[in-house]
PDB file of C-alpha atoms in Angstrom:
ATOM      1  CA  UNK A 381    -129.248  63.675  62.377  1.00  0.00           C
ATOM      2  CA  UNK A 382    -129.849  60.116  60.696  1.00  0.00           C
ATOM      3  CA  UNK A 383    -131.337  57.407  62.840  1.00  0.00           C
ATOM      4  CA  UNK A 384    -129.296  54.515  63.641  1.00  0.00           C
ATOM      5  CA  UNK A 385    -129.479  51.366  61.476  1.00  0.00           C
ATOM      6  CA  UNK A 386    -131.774  48.883  62.626  1.00  0.00           C
ATOM      7  CA  UNK A 387    -130.223  45.826  64.753  1.00  0.00           C
ATOM      8  CA  UNK A 388    -129.146  42.897  62.567  1.00  0.00           C
ATOM      9  CA  UNK A 389    -129.526  39.175  63.716  1.00  0.00           C
ATOM     10  CA  UNK A 390    -127.145  38.268  66.712  1.00  0.00           C
ATOM     11  CA  UNK A 391    -123.800  37.112  65.660  1.00  0.00           C
ATOM     12  CA  UNK A 392    -123.197  33.219  65.723  1.00  0.00           C
ATOM     13  CA  UNK A 393    -121.196  31.958  68.570  1.00  0.00           C
ATOM     14  CA  UNK A 394    -117.833  30.929  67.390  1.00  0.00           C
ATOM     15  CA  UNK A 395    -117.377  27.203  66.874  1.00  0.00           C
ATOM     16  CA  UNK A 396    -114.811  25.147  65.485  1.00  0.00           C
ATOM     17  CA  UNK A 397    -115.866  25.719  62.088  1.00  0.00           C
ATOM     18  CA  UNK A 398    -117.495  29.125  62.717  1.00  0.00           C
ATOM     19  CA  UNK A 399    -120.753  27.922  62.007  1.00  0.00           C
ATOM     20  CA  UNK A 400    -122.214  26.738  65.450  1.00  0.00           C
ATOM     21  CA  UNK A 401    -121.921  27.170  69.181  1.00  0.00           C
ATOM     22  CA  UNK A 402    -118.669  26.302  70.752  1.00  0.00           C
ATOM     23  CA  UNK A 403    -118.246  23.214  72.849  1.00  0.00           C
ATOM     24  CA  UNK A 404    -116.268  22.484  75.973  1.00  0.00           C
ATOM     25  CA  UNK A 405    -113.064  20.596  75.567  1.00  0.00           C
ATOM     26  CA  UNK A 406    -113.518  16.931  74.996  1.00  0.00           C
ATOM     27  CA  UNK A 407    -113.143  14.730  78.365  1.00  0.00           C
ATOM     28  CA  UNK A 408    -112.862  10.829  78.390  1.00  0.00           C
ATOM     29  CA  UNK A 409    -116.195   9.479  77.536  1.00  0.00           C
ATOM     30  CA  UNK A 410    -117.959   6.700  79.794  1.00  0.00           C
ATOM     31  CA  UNK A 411    -117.618   4.201  77.230  1.00  0.00           C
ATOM     32  CA  UNK A 412    -113.645   4.631  77.109  1.00  0.00           C
ATOM     33  CA  UNK A 413    -113.672   4.676  81.014  1.00  0.00           C
ATOM     34  CA  UNK A 414    -115.717   1.412  81.170  1.00  0.00           C
ATOM     35  CA  UNK A 415    -113.344  -0.165  78.376  1.00  0.00           C
ATOM     36  CA  UNK A 416    -110.419   0.709  80.255  1.00  0.00           C
ATOM     37  CA  UNK A 417    -111.825  -0.773  83.566  1.00  0.00           C
ATOM     38  CA  UNK A 418    -112.800  -4.098  81.996  1.00  0.00           C
ATOM     39  CA  UNK A 419    -109.370  -4.574  79.985  1.00  0.00           C
ATOM     40  CA  UNK A 420    -107.551  -3.940  83.405  1.00  0.00           C
ATOM     41  CA  UNK A 421    -109.635  -6.210  85.331  1.00  0.00           C
ATOM     42  CA  UNK A 422    -109.186  -8.920  82.623  1.00  0.00           C
ATOM     43  CA  UNK A 423    -105.324  -8.385  82.580  1.00  0.00           C
ATOM     44  CA  UNK A 424    -105.367  -8.780  86.525  1.00  0.00           C
ATOM     45  CA  UNK A 425    -107.426 -11.676  86.241  1.00  0.00           C
ATOM     46  CA  UNK A 426    -105.117 -13.417  83.516  1.00  0.00           C
ATOM     47  CA  UNK A 427    -102.104 -12.494  85.746  1.00  0.00           C
ATOM     48  CA  UNK A 428    -103.645 -13.954  88.758  1.00  0.00           C
ATOM     49  CA  UNK A 429    -104.568 -17.102  87.103  1.00  0.00           C
ATOM     50  CA  UNK A 430    -100.947 -17.541  85.711  1.00  0.00           C
ATOM     51  CA  UNK A 431     -99.560 -16.740  88.820  1.00  0.00           C
ATOM     52  CA  UNK A 432    -101.738 -19.436  90.624  1.00  0.00           C
ATOM     53  CA  UNK A 433    -101.153 -21.956  87.865  1.00  0.00           C
ATOM     54  CA  UNK A 434     -97.194 -21.541  88.534  1.00  0.00           C
ATOM     55  CA  UNK A 435     -97.917 -21.875  92.230  1.00  0.00           C
ATOM     56  CA  UNK A 436     -99.786 -25.063  91.799  1.00  0.00           C
ATOM     57  CA  UNK A 437     -96.950 -26.660  89.916  1.00  0.00           C
ATOM     58  CA  UNK A 438     -94.164 -25.576  92.386  1.00  0.00           C
ATOM     59  CA  UNK A 439     -96.481 -26.692  95.256  1.00  0.00           C
ATOM     60  CA  UNK A 440     -96.366 -30.152  93.679  1.00  0.00           C
ATOM     61  CA  UNK A 441     -98.768 -32.873  92.757  1.00  0.00           C
ATOM     62  CA  UNK A 442    -101.803 -33.889  94.716  1.00  0.00           C
ATOM     63  CA  UNK A 443    -102.631 -37.815  95.519  1.00  0.00           C
ATOM     64  CA  UNK A 444    -105.694 -39.063  93.579  1.00  0.00           C
ATOM     65  CA  UNK A 445    -107.202 -42.588  94.179  1.00  0.00           C
ATOM     66  CA  UNK A 446    -108.890 -44.599  91.834  1.00  0.00           C
ATOM     67  CA  UNK A 447    -110.113 -48.195  92.044  1.00  0.00           C
ATOM     68  CA  UNK A 448    -109.777 -50.427  89.025  1.00  0.00           C
ATOM     69  CA  UNK A 449    -111.791 -53.783  88.981  1.00  0.00           C
ATOM     70  CA  UNK A 450    -110.138 -56.460  87.009  1.00  0.00           C
ATOM     71  CA  UNK A 451    -111.795 -59.605  85.822  1.00  0.00           C
ATOM     72  CA  UNK A 452    -108.921 -62.019  86.017  1.00  0.00           C
ATOM     73  CA  UNK A 453    -107.217 -60.377  89.387  1.00  0.00           C
ATOM     74  CA  UNK A 454    -107.044 -63.291  91.864  1.00  0.00           C
ATOM     75  CA  UNK A 455    -108.521 -62.599  95.008  1.00  0.00           C
ATOM     76  CA  UNK A 456    -105.472 -62.358  96.938  1.00  0.00           C
ATOM     77  CA  UNK A 457    -104.520 -59.356  95.040  1.00  0.00           C
ATOM     78  CA  UNK A 458    -107.515 -57.525  95.963  1.00  0.00           C
ATOM     79  CA  UNK A 459    -106.626 -53.842  97.166  1.00  0.00           C
ATOM     80  CA  UNK A 460    -103.213 -54.066  95.745  1.00  0.00           C
ATOM     81  CA  UNK A 461    -101.948 -50.409  95.317  1.00  0.00           C
ATOM     82  CA  UNK A 462     -99.900 -49.164  92.284  1.00  0.00           C
ATOM     83  CA  UNK A 463     -98.528 -45.624  92.560  1.00  0.00           C
ATOM     84  CA  UNK A 464     -98.583 -44.102  89.041  1.00  0.00           C
ATOM     85  CA  UNK A 465     -96.288 -40.970  88.532  1.00  0.00           C
ATOM     86  CA  UNK A 466     -95.636 -39.489  85.020  1.00  0.00           C
ATOM     87  CA  UNK A 467     -94.152 -36.370  83.342  1.00  0.00           C
ATOM     88  CA  UNK A 468     -92.023 -35.047  86.171  1.00  0.00           C
ATOM     89  CA  UNK A 469     -90.233 -32.943  83.908  1.00  0.00           C
ATOM     90  CA  UNK A 470     -87.066 -32.233  85.810  1.00  0.00           C
ATOM     91  CA  UNK A 471     -85.295 -29.380  84.306  1.00  0.00           C
ATOM     92  CA  UNK A 472     -84.054 -25.861  84.651  1.00  0.00           C
ATOM     93  CA  UNK A 473     -87.410 -25.065  86.679  1.00  0.00           C
ATOM     94  CA  UNK A 474     -88.370 -28.098  88.455  1.00  0.00           C
ATOM     95  CA  UNK A 475     -85.002 -29.345  90.217  1.00  0.00           C
ATOM     96  CA  UNK A 476     -84.064 -31.718  92.991  1.00  0.00           C
ATOM     97  CA  UNK A 477     -86.280 -30.088  95.491  1.00  0.00           C
ATOM     98  CA  UNK A 478     -89.447 -30.874  93.281  1.00  0.00           C
ATOM     99  CA  UNK A 479     -87.961 -34.306  92.884  1.00  0.00           C
ATOM    100  CA  UNK A 480     -87.957 -35.051  96.762  1.00  0.00           C
ATOM    101  CA  UNK A 481     -91.442 -33.455  96.846  1.00  0.00           C
ATOM    102  CA  UNK A 482     -92.405 -36.236  94.570  1.00  0.00           C
ATOM    103  CA  UNK A 483     -90.868 -39.077  96.133  1.00  0.00           C
ATOM    104  CA  UNK A 484     -91.980 -37.890  99.629  1.00  0.00           C
ATOM    105  CA  UNK A 485     -95.767 -37.692  98.292  1.00  0.00           C
ATOM    106  CA  UNK A 486     -95.388 -41.308  96.822  1.00  0.00           C
ATOM    107  CA  UNK A 487     -93.774 -42.766  99.711  1.00  0.00           C
ATOM    108  CA  UNK A 488     -96.370 -41.345 102.002  1.00  0.00           C
ATOM    109  CA  UNK A 489     -99.105 -43.378 100.122  1.00  0.00           C
ATOM    110  CA  UNK A 490     -97.256 -46.765 101.249  1.00  0.00           C
ATOM    111  CA  UNK A 491     -97.771 -48.263  97.758  1.00  0.00           C
ATOM    112  CA  UNK A 492     -96.990 -51.873  96.936  1.00  0.00           C
ATOM    113  CA  UNK A 493     -95.592 -51.016  93.629  1.00  0.00           C
ATOM    114  CA  UNK A 494     -94.299 -47.712  92.043  1.00  0.00           C
ATOM    115  CA  UNK A 495     -94.367 -47.144  88.360  1.00  0.00           C
ATOM    116  CA  UNK A 496     -92.606 -44.024  86.742  1.00  0.00           C
ATOM    117  CA  UNK A 497     -94.433 -43.576  83.297  1.00  0.00           C
ATOM    118  CA  UNK A 498     -91.869 -41.547  81.391  1.00  0.00           C
ATOM    119  CA  UNK A 499     -90.936 -38.137  80.473  1.00  0.00           C
ATOM    120  CA  UNK A 500     -88.751 -37.814  83.777  1.00  0.00           C
ATOM    121  CA  UNK A 501     -86.398 -35.270  82.609  1.00  0.00           C
ATOM    122  CA  UNK A 502     -85.646 -32.495  80.092  1.00  0.00           C
ATOM    123  CA  UNK A 503     -81.925 -32.506  79.793  1.00  0.00           C
ATOM    124  CA  UNK A 504     -78.938 -34.935  80.078  1.00  0.00           C
ATOM    125  CA  UNK A 505     -77.549 -37.001  82.977  1.00  0.00           C
ATOM    126  CA  UNK A 506     -74.656 -34.767  83.136  1.00  0.00           C
ATOM    127  CA  UNK A 507     -76.909 -31.721  83.782  1.00  0.00           C
ATOM    128  CA  UNK A 508     -79.731 -33.467  85.856  1.00  0.00           C
ATOM    129  CA  UNK A 509     -78.312 -36.389  87.494  1.00  0.00           C
ATOM    130  CA  UNK A 510     -78.119 -34.633  90.811  1.00  0.00           C
ATOM    131  CA  UNK A 511     -81.760 -33.444  90.243  1.00  0.00           C
ATOM    132  CA  UNK A 512     -82.822 -36.998  89.764  1.00  0.00           C
ATOM    133  CA  UNK A 513     -80.843 -38.391  92.707  1.00  0.00           C
ATOM    134  CA  UNK A 514     -83.882 -38.362  95.254  1.00  0.00           C
ATOM    135  CA  UNK A 515     -85.513 -41.164  93.341  1.00  0.00           C
ATOM    136  CA  UNK A 516     -83.073 -43.588  95.033  1.00  0.00           C
ATOM    137  CA  UNK A 517     -85.518 -42.904  98.093  1.00  0.00           C
ATOM    138  CA  UNK A 518     -88.382 -44.497  96.449  1.00  0.00           C
ATOM    139  CA  UNK A 519     -89.862 -47.255  98.526  1.00  0.00           C
ATOM    140  CA  UNK A 520     -92.695 -50.022  97.840  1.00  0.00           C
ATOM    141  CA  UNK A 521     -92.948 -53.701  98.636  1.00  0.00           C
ATOM    142  CA  UNK A 522     -92.521 -54.605  95.084  1.00  0.00           C
ATOM    143  CA  UNK A 523     -89.990 -51.884  94.065  1.00  0.00           C
ATOM    144  CA  UNK A 524     -90.190 -49.233  91.353  1.00  0.00           C
ATOM    145  CA  UNK A 525     -90.358 -49.480  87.767  1.00  0.00           C
ATOM    146  CA  UNK A 526     -89.567 -46.943  84.754  1.00  0.00           C
ATOM    147  CA  UNK A 527     -90.448 -46.745  81.057  1.00  0.00           C
ATOM    148  CA  UNK A 528     -89.079 -43.908  78.708  1.00  0.00           C
ATOM    149  CA  UNK A 529     -91.204 -41.248  77.473  1.00  0.00           C
ATOM    150  CA  UNK A 530     -90.709 -38.948  74.305  1.00  0.00           C
ATOM    151  CA  UNK A 531     -88.533 -36.595  76.254  1.00  0.00           C
ATOM    152  CA  UNK A 532     -86.157 -39.145  77.452  1.00  0.00           C
ATOM    153  CA  UNK A 533     -85.211 -39.543  73.744  1.00  0.00           C
ATOM    154  CA  UNK A 534     -84.307 -35.934  73.453  1.00  0.00           C
ATOM    155  CA  UNK A 535     -82.102 -35.985  76.514  1.00  0.00           C
ATOM    156  CA  UNK A 536     -80.276 -39.227  76.052  1.00  0.00           C
ATOM    157  CA  UNK A 537     -82.357 -42.067  76.799  1.00  0.00           C
ATOM    158  CA  UNK A 538     -79.906 -44.816  76.897  1.00  0.00           C
ATOM    159  CA  UNK A 539     -77.965 -42.912  79.559  1.00  0.00           C
ATOM    160  CA  UNK A 540     -81.000 -42.231  81.370  1.00  0.00           C
ATOM    161  CA  UNK A 541     -82.118 -45.710  81.409  1.00  0.00           C
ATOM    162  CA  UNK A 542     -78.677 -46.607  83.130  1.00  0.00           C
ATOM    163  CA  UNK A 543     -78.967 -43.773  85.397  1.00  0.00           C
ATOM    164  CA  UNK A 544     -82.456 -44.833  86.829  1.00  0.00           C
ATOM    165  CA  UNK A 545     -81.317 -48.273  87.157  1.00  0.00           C
ATOM    166  CA  UNK A 546     -78.389 -47.121  89.376  1.00  0.00           C
ATOM    167  CA  UNK A 547     -80.845 -45.124  91.405  1.00  0.00           C
ATOM    168  CA  UNK A 548     -82.889 -48.496  92.159  1.00  0.00           C
ATOM    169  CA  UNK A 549     -85.515 -48.354  89.590  1.00  0.00           C
ATOM    170  CA  UNK A 550     -85.890 -51.288  87.206  1.00  0.00           C
ATOM    171  CA  UNK A 551     -86.439 -50.086  83.507  1.00  0.00           C
ATOM    172  CA  UNK A 552     -88.895 -52.125  81.508  1.00  0.00           C
ATOM    173  CA  UNK A 553     -87.687 -51.696  77.833  1.00  0.00           C
ATOM    174  CA  UNK A 554     -90.000 -53.821  76.006  1.00  0.00           C
ATOM    175  CA  UNK A 555     -89.875 -56.340  78.812  1.00  0.00           C
ATOM    176  CA  UNK A 556     -91.938 -58.026  81.503  1.00  0.00           C
ATOM    177  CA  UNK A 557     -91.970 -58.731  85.201  1.00  0.00           C
ATOM    178  CA  UNK A 558     -93.961 -61.499  86.591  1.00  0.00           C
ATOM    179  CA  UNK A 559     -95.190 -60.097  89.954  1.00  0.00           C
ATOM    180  CA  UNK A 560     -96.860 -62.515  92.312  1.00  0.00           C
ATOM    181  CA  UNK A 561    -100.349 -61.899  91.245  1.00  0.00           C
ATOM    182  CA  UNK A 562    -100.217 -60.342  87.696  1.00  0.00           C
ATOM    183  CA  UNK A 563     -97.609 -59.604  84.959  1.00  0.00           C
ATOM    184  CA  UNK A 564     -96.290 -55.966  84.791  1.00  0.00           C
ATOM    185  CA  UNK A 565     -95.095 -55.030  81.312  1.00  0.00           C
ATOM    186  CA  UNK A 566     -93.394 -52.004  79.866  1.00  0.00           C
ATOM    187  CA  UNK A 567     -92.870 -50.717  76.130  1.00  0.00           C
ATOM    188  CA  UNK A 568     -90.496 -47.939  74.996  1.00  0.00           C
ATOM    189  CA  UNK A 569     -92.243 -44.815  73.823  1.00  0.00           C
ATOM    190  CA  UNK A 570     -92.803 -44.302  70.173  1.00  0.00           C
ATOM    191  CA  UNK A 571     -90.206 -41.602  69.861  1.00  0.00           C
ATOM    192  CA  UNK A 572     -87.592 -44.274  70.351  1.00  0.00           C
ATOM    193  CA  UNK A 573     -88.230 -45.472  66.900  1.00  0.00           C
ATOM    194  CA  UNK A 574     -86.198 -42.612  65.889  1.00  0.00           C
ATOM    195  CA  UNK A 575     -83.240 -44.496  67.198  1.00  0.00           C
ATOM    196  CA  UNK A 576     -84.001 -48.067  66.406  1.00  0.00           C
ATOM    197  CA  UNK A 577     -85.464 -48.357  69.968  1.00  0.00           C
ATOM    198  CA  UNK A 578     -89.447 -48.116  69.510  1.00  0.00           C
ATOM    199  CA  UNK A 579     -92.100 -50.134  71.326  1.00  0.00           C
ATOM    200  CA  UNK A 580     -91.912 -53.831  70.772  1.00  0.00           C
ATOM    201  CA  UNK A 581     -95.226 -55.278  71.931  1.00  0.00           C
ATOM    202  CA  UNK A 582     -94.376 -58.694  70.837  1.00  0.00           C
ATOM    203  CA  UNK A 583     -91.181 -58.885  72.905  1.00  0.00           C
ATOM    204  CA  UNK A 584     -92.749 -57.554  75.908  1.00  0.00           C
ATOM    205  CA  UNK A 585     -96.207 -59.410  75.875  1.00  0.00           C
ATOM    206  CA  UNK A 586     -95.718 -62.306  73.185  1.00  0.00           C
ATOM    207  CA  UNK A 587     -95.190 -65.361  75.111  1.00  0.00           C
ATOM    208  CA  UNK A 588     -97.035 -64.418  78.618  1.00  0.00           C
ATOM    209  CA  UNK A 589     -99.754 -66.592  80.036  1.00  0.00           C
ATOM    210  CA  UNK A 590    -103.041 -65.159  78.889  1.00  0.00           C
ATOM    211  CA  UNK A 591    -104.719 -66.484  82.151  1.00  0.00           C
ATOM    212  CA  UNK A 592    -102.885 -63.890  84.093  1.00  0.00           C
ATOM    213  CA  UNK A 593    -103.977 -60.325  84.700  1.00  0.00           C
ATOM    214  CA  UNK A 594    -101.513 -58.016  82.617  1.00  0.00           C
ATOM    215  CA  UNK A 595    -100.888 -54.368  83.534  1.00  0.00           C
ATOM    216  CA  UNK A 596     -98.830 -52.358  80.706  1.00  0.00           C
ATOM    217  CA  UNK A 597     -96.637 -49.282  81.188  1.00  0.00           C
ATOM    218  CA  UNK A 598     -96.785 -47.249  77.972  1.00  0.00           C
ATOM    219  CA  UNK A 599     -95.894 -43.440  78.029  1.00  0.00           C
ATOM    220  CA  UNK A 600     -98.511 -42.468  75.547  1.00  0.00           C
ATOM    221  CA  UNK A 601    -102.237 -43.181  75.411  1.00  0.00           C
ATOM    222  CA  UNK A 602    -102.198 -43.714  71.705  1.00  0.00           C
ATOM    223  CA  UNK A 603    -100.425 -47.318  72.567  1.00  0.00           C
ATOM    224  CA  UNK A 604    -103.835 -48.663  73.571  1.00  0.00           C
ATOM    225  CA  UNK A 605    -104.697 -50.132  70.142  1.00  0.00           C
ATOM    226  CA  UNK A 606    -101.850 -52.425  70.652  1.00  0.00           C
ATOM    227  CA  UNK A 607    -102.737 -53.093  74.334  1.00  0.00           C
ATOM    228  CA  UNK A 608    -106.025 -53.855  73.218  1.00  0.00           C
ATOM    229  CA  UNK A 609    -104.854 -56.305  70.402  1.00  0.00           C
ATOM    230  CA  UNK A 610    -102.597 -57.986  72.736  1.00  0.00           C
ATOM    231  CA  UNK A 611    -105.190 -58.714  75.348  1.00  0.00           C
ATOM    232  CA  UNK A 612    -103.913 -56.397  78.237  1.00  0.00           C
ATOM    233  CA  UNK A 613    -106.211 -55.757  81.194  1.00  0.00           C
ATOM    234  CA  UNK A 614    -104.920 -52.269  82.210  1.00  0.00           C
ATOM    235  CA  UNK A 615    -102.609 -49.620  80.486  1.00  0.00           C
ATOM    236  CA  UNK A 616    -100.945 -46.889  82.656  1.00  0.00           C
ATOM    237  CA  UNK A 617     -99.922 -43.929  80.469  1.00  0.00           C
ATOM    238  CA  UNK A 618     -99.176 -40.282  80.943  1.00  0.00           C
ATOM    239  CA  UNK A 619     -97.831 -37.726  78.452  1.00  0.00           C
ATOM    240  CA  UNK A 620    -101.003 -35.430  77.892  1.00  0.00           C
ATOM    241  CA  UNK A 621    -100.447 -33.419  81.283  1.00  0.00           C
ATOM    242  CA  UNK A 622    -104.359 -33.498  81.181  1.00  0.00           C
ATOM    243  CA  UNK A 623    -103.969 -30.516  78.611  1.00  0.00           C
ATOM    244  CA  UNK A 624    -101.820 -28.462  81.151  1.00  0.00           C
ATOM    245  CA  UNK A 625    -103.486 -24.858  79.989  1.00  0.00           C
ATOM    246  CA  UNK A 626    -105.543 -23.858  77.208  1.00  0.00           C
ATOM    247  CA  UNK A 627    -105.020 -24.198  74.164  1.00  0.00           C
ATOM    248  CA  UNK A 628    -102.839 -27.148  74.836  1.00  0.00           C
ATOM    249  CA  UNK A 629    -106.065 -28.816  76.173  1.00  0.00           C
ATOM    250  CA  UNK A 630    -107.440 -28.859  72.525  1.00  0.00           C
ATOM    251  CA  UNK A 631    -104.217 -30.194  71.031  1.00  0.00           C
ATOM    252  CA  UNK A 632    -104.282 -32.828  73.682  1.00  0.00           C
ATOM    253  CA  UNK A 633    -107.941 -33.658  72.914  1.00  0.00           C
ATOM    254  CA  UNK A 634    -107.254 -34.086  69.238  1.00  0.00           C
ATOM    255  CA  UNK A 635    -104.065 -36.137  69.639  1.00  0.00           C
ATOM    256  CA  UNK A 636    -105.007 -38.631  72.254  1.00  0.00           C
ATOM    257  CA  UNK A 637    -107.883 -41.123  72.924  1.00  0.00           C
ATOM    258  CA  UNK A 638    -107.982 -40.328  76.308  1.00  0.00           C
ATOM    259  CA  UNK A 639    -106.587 -37.060  78.153  1.00  0.00           C
ATOM    260  CA  UNK A 640    -107.068 -37.873  81.640  1.00  0.00           C
ATOM    261  CA  UNK A 641    -108.707 -40.427  83.906  1.00  0.00           C
ATOM    262  CA  UNK A 642    -109.940 -44.174  83.448  1.00  0.00           C
ATOM    263  CA  UNK A 643    -111.760 -45.151  80.218  1.00  0.00           C
ATOM    264  CA  UNK A 644    -112.378 -48.665  78.840  1.00  0.00           C
ATOM    265  CA  UNK A 645    -111.449 -49.727  75.189  1.00  0.00           C
ATOM    266  CA  UNK A 646    -113.085 -53.290  74.687  1.00  0.00           C
ATOM    267  CA  UNK A 647    -111.729 -55.557  77.383  1.00  0.00           C
ATOM    268  CA  UNK A 648    -108.858 -53.171  78.353  1.00  0.00           C
ATOM    269  CA  UNK A 649    -108.975 -50.308  80.736  1.00  0.00           C
ATOM    270  CA  UNK A 650    -106.855 -47.329  80.112  1.00  0.00           C
ATOM    271  CA  UNK A 651    -105.816 -44.741  82.913  1.00  0.00           C
ATOM    272  CA  UNK A 652    -104.104 -41.679  82.073  1.00  0.00           C
ATOM    273  CA  UNK A 653    -102.357 -39.323  84.630  1.00  0.00           C
ATOM    274  CA  UNK A 654    -102.300 -35.665  84.466  1.00  0.00           C
ATOM    275  CA  UNK A 655     -98.317 -35.941  85.345  1.00  0.00           C
ATOM    276  CA  UNK A 656     -96.565 -34.297  88.158  1.00  0.00           C
ATOM    277  CA  UNK A 657     -94.845 -31.574  86.543  1.00  0.00           C
ATOM    278  CA  UNK A 658     -95.069 -29.167  83.578  1.00  0.00           C
ATOM    279  CA  UNK A 659     -93.370 -28.825  80.307  1.00  0.00           C
ATOM    280  CA  UNK A 660     -92.805 -25.570  78.696  1.00  0.00           C
ATOM    281  CA  UNK A 661     -94.223 -22.695  80.905  1.00  0.00           C
ATOM    282  CA  UNK A 662     -94.275 -24.097  84.381  1.00  0.00           C
ATOM    283  CA  UNK A 663     -97.974 -23.403  84.706  1.00  0.00           C
ATOM    284  CA  UNK A 664    -100.928 -25.377  84.957  1.00  0.00           C
ATOM    285  CA  UNK A 665    -104.729 -24.019  84.524  1.00  0.00           C
ATOM    286  CA  UNK A 666    -107.544 -26.289  85.146  1.00  0.00           C
ATOM    287  CA  UNK A 667    -105.370 -29.623  84.850  1.00  0.00           C
ATOM    288  CA  UNK A 668    -104.157 -30.197  88.462  1.00  0.00           C
ATOM    289  CA  UNK A 669    -100.965 -32.226  88.670  1.00  0.00           C
ATOM    290  CA  UNK A 670    -101.272 -35.621  90.171  1.00  0.00           C
ATOM    291  CA  UNK A 671     -99.787 -38.780  91.576  1.00  0.00           C
ATOM    292  CA  UNK A 672    -102.404 -41.683  91.452  1.00  0.00           C
ATOM    293  CA  UNK A 673    -102.861 -44.658  93.564  1.00  0.00           C
ATOM    294  CA  UNK A 674    -104.431 -47.219  91.368  1.00  0.00           C
ATOM    295  CA  UNK A 675    -106.232 -49.772  93.836  1.00  0.00           C
ATOM    296  CA  UNK A 676    -106.889 -52.868  91.935  1.00  0.00           C
ATOM    297  CA  UNK A 677    -110.133 -54.587  92.597  1.00  0.00           C
ATOM    298  CA  UNK A 678    -110.785 -58.421  92.152  1.00  0.00           C
ATOM    299  CA  UNK A 679    -114.042 -59.319  91.112  1.00  0.00           C
ATOM    300  CA  UNK A 680    -113.629 -62.608  92.911  1.00  0.00           C
ATOM    301  CA  UNK A 681    -113.419 -60.734  96.390  1.00  0.00           C
TER     302      UNK A 681
END
């Protein structure tokens, strides 16, 4: 019988292309697992941040206290307290309960004077009159004053001026009030120019006694140039929300000379409140809402 043929090379293991050894079925790699964990953690952190930011708005503003020395302030006015609130933004989200919280917080500071520096509402008197009703409860030794913000002109500024007057606040429409120790002036917001009711610094400040200290209410910080030119000692503003949340903070920094806090421009000081409420998404991140109590200090004391 014939001898069997010599054995040949072993047959290759069958792979996907028949040229190499077979491999086990693919399983998620470590890199994919890590990326999913990181992505999930980032999403959870973002959700938690937004949730906390929304809670911070609904909880209401905190009280911030700032001392401002004024060269011409008489000694008798040393320690005078002005409560500054801006950007309450009453609307569908922040309603009557929020307004009451703001009023209670202001009254608890026992201020000598209350100033509401614009952007009170986002809607008509017809829709939001009941939400604003708690403002009638504001209490201060020298009363409460109001100036318009840009949002009042989107909501019927003329009607809102009359409504706040009915609630007991005194609107300063390019006007001035001579308080016992200093002048308090107010100008309309620049948005009012669209209705022929813009700011008029000459009307508000033109005939005042320059020897008296002057505090100006002007919603937008950009009005500081006119305040400096007119010899104002202190301008109180809002509008920026302190940036409210990113990327709004970047826009606020580009559009305003001061985003929040106290800064000096020549002989004029500018204080910008972060505001009490929120516009757009009712969320604040890194810009805590505030009601500020300005304590005036006399250099003669």
